[in-house]
XYZ file of C-alpha atoms in Angstrom:
203
model
C -29.715 177.326 199.264
C -29.845 180.995 198.440
C -27.891 182.223 195.442
C -24.846 183.263 197.374
C -24.679 179.866 199.104
C -24.842 178.208 195.655
C -22.073 180.455 194.357
C -19.865 179.549 197.353
C -20.588 175.838 196.831
C -19.564 176.053 193.140
C -16.318 177.830 194.069
C -15.648 175.158 196.693
C -16.132 172.468 194.103
C -13.787 174.142 191.681
C -11.123 174.413 194.372
C -11.689 170.763 195.315
C -10.941 169.535 191.768
C -8.046 171.934 191.189
C -4.387 171.044 191.866
C -3.312 172.042 195.381
C -0.937 174.698 194.022
C -3.358 176.163 191.488
C -5.568 179.153 191.931
C -8.851 180.274 190.333
C -7.548 182.699 187.768
C -8.820 186.145 186.932
C -10.232 185.798 183.427
C -10.548 189.549 182.762
C -14.117 190.117 183.823
C -14.401 193.744 184.927
C -15.696 192.985 188.431
C -14.281 192.705 191.908
C -15.254 189.029 191.994
C -14.968 187.788 188.400
C -15.549 184.114 189.294
C -18.731 185.084 191.176
C -19.892 186.932 188.066
C -19.282 183.875 185.846
C -20.962 181.514 188.222
C -24.010 183.794 188.557
C -24.328 183.948 184.822
C -24.321 180.142 184.515
C -26.415 179.050 187.538
C -29.921 179.337 185.959
C -28.629 177.670 182.727
C -27.316 174.817 184.908
C -30.672 174.644 186.695
C -32.387 174.220 183.318
C -30.166 171.264 182.545
C -31.140 169.659 185.872
C -34.814 170.152 185.177
C -34.421 168.631 181.668
C -32.396 165.575 182.722
C -33.183 164.658 186.328
C -35.561 161.751 186.991
C -39.162 162.994 187.354
C -39.469 161.418 190.811
C -36.856 163.856 192.128
C -38.640 166.878 190.753
C -41.949 168.593 191.538
C -44.282 168.500 188.441
C -46.706 171.402 188.006
C -50.326 170.819 186.974
C -51.864 172.927 184.210
C -55.446 174.028 183.811
C -54.869 174.656 180.080
C -57.830 173.825 177.862
C -57.798 171.744 174.714
C -59.120 173.129 171.412
C -60.578 170.879 168.871
C -59.154 171.013 165.343
C -61.261 172.943 162.859
C -60.538 170.356 160.151
C -60.706 167.051 162.100
C -63.053 166.678 165.133
C -60.946 163.859 166.568
C -57.735 165.847 166.987
C -56.825 169.172 168.632
C -54.229 171.354 170.287
C -53.239 172.392 173.756
C -51.471 175.674 174.363
C -48.312 175.190 176.422
C -47.926 177.269 179.617
C -45.423 180.059 179.345
C -43.094 178.314 181.851
C -43.338 174.857 180.196
C -40.039 172.998 179.964
C -40.713 169.282 179.905
C -43.720 166.971 179.700
C -44.384 164.608 182.584
C -47.852 163.315 181.675
C -50.751 164.213 179.414
C -54.011 162.283 179.401
C -57.132 163.149 177.547
C -60.338 162.025 179.222
C -61.024 159.181 176.743
C -57.473 157.866 176.452
C -56.763 154.482 177.994
C -53.287 155.525 178.961
C -51.271 158.784 179.235
C -48.569 160.134 176.991
C -45.248 160.837 178.726
C -43.131 161.952 175.770
C -43.680 164.483 173.034
C -42.773 163.689 169.435
C -41.013 166.460 167.522
C -42.634 168.146 164.560
C -41.114 166.667 161.384
C -40.382 163.276 162.899
C -41.734 160.074 161.317
C -44.284 159.614 164.099
C -45.452 163.228 163.800
C -45.774 162.955 159.972
C -48.008 159.888 160.065
C -50.519 161.573 162.363
C -52.107 163.145 159.271
C -53.158 159.667 158.193
C -56.283 158.668 160.091
C -55.476 154.953 159.727
C -52.025 155.215 161.147
C -52.255 157.968 163.773
C -52.610 157.516 167.482
C -55.869 156.503 169.079
C -57.483 155.867 172.428
C -55.274 152.901 173.309
C -52.042 154.253 171.806
C -52.295 158.021 171.873
C -49.662 160.338 170.386
C -48.721 163.881 171.241
C -46.622 166.182 169.080
C -44.774 169.351 170.044
C -45.622 171.935 167.377
C -45.974 175.632 166.668
C -49.212 177.483 165.790
C -49.461 181.210 165.215
C -46.084 181.875 166.860
C -46.653 179.806 170.027
C -45.784 176.334 171.162
C -48.619 173.820 171.328
C -49.205 170.156 171.842
C -51.139 168.390 169.007
C -52.928 165.318 170.314
C -54.048 162.256 168.404
C -56.720 161.328 168.884
C -60.138 161.276 170.663
C -63.655 160.089 169.785
C -66.000 162.622 171.319
C -64.389 164.479 174.234
C -61.629 167.051 174.072
C -61.406 167.325 177.877
C -58.028 167.000 179.570
C -57.960 164.509 182.401
C -54.356 165.266 183.478
C -51.567 167.576 182.314
C -48.360 167.519 184.389
C -45.126 169.218 183.357
C -41.804 170.440 184.616
C -41.609 174.245 184.582
C -38.658 176.496 184.016
C -37.258 177.779 187.315
C -34.243 179.554 188.850
C -31.373 177.792 190.545
C -32.531 178.635 194.090
C -35.753 176.642 193.539
C -34.088 173.411 192.451
C -35.093 170.651 194.938
C -32.600 170.268 197.817
C -31.698 166.727 196.837
C -30.538 167.966 193.406
C -28.631 171.089 194.517
C -25.314 169.265 194.730
C -25.742 168.035 191.174
C -26.649 171.581 190.131
C -23.419 172.955 191.637
C -21.340 170.309 189.943
C -22.941 171.082 186.598
C -22.346 174.780 187.091
C -18.675 174.084 188.122
C -18.178 172.141 184.880
C -19.474 175.089 182.860
C -17.336 177.557 184.757
C -14.229 175.383 184.208
C -15.026 175.309 180.511
C -15.492 179.114 180.470
C -12.124 179.847 182.097
C -10.222 177.332 180.042
C -9.832 174.580 182.718
C -11.084 171.968 180.255
C -9.352 169.046 182.038
C -11.764 169.425 184.949
C -14.941 169.625 182.851
C -15.415 165.870 182.327
C -14.852 165.006 185.987
C -17.381 167.611 187.121
C -19.928 166.442 184.572
C -19.608 162.819 185.686
C -20.074 163.768 189.291
C -23.192 165.814 188.398
C -24.702 162.896 186.523
C -24.073 160.490 189.358
C -25.681 162.885 191.865
C -28.648 163.531 189.580
C -29.710 159.932 189.255
């Protein structure tokens, strides 16, 4: 759907879950179509939620040609610069790893902390990847390799606008956006219903 079609779909959902005698109220936005303005401001934020939560098989992972850089202090570890549009990891596999990593550990977590111990950290059979920051940019720290710092596969979900959400997830997108609009205009009783519908349509 194009953006206007998405806006119309969200408005239709809000009308659907509203009482028959209620109307979408003017919340004081200085615009001829205040609800359209609110929906527009929330569509891409709602799209981000879809991309973060939807099952990977319903999305379209991107492939990155990013190169790995070996650590200057430990030849068996290294970092990978994240693409500017990176949102969520699907799969990372270094050439020597026996299996890929599909989740990133957060910097400061127990798993991340023990990677500094060469006896406890990830290896070829049970690799570990940590989302970290280096010199003001996001990177993946990988643990560990023997000789090769080549990337075999790096798939991820990228940030995108609402119009580019896959067709099979656009209904879920509109329900999420409707829940956020209801929250913004004070129709809190409708938020939970809209969220539940979004989740059921997403899975």
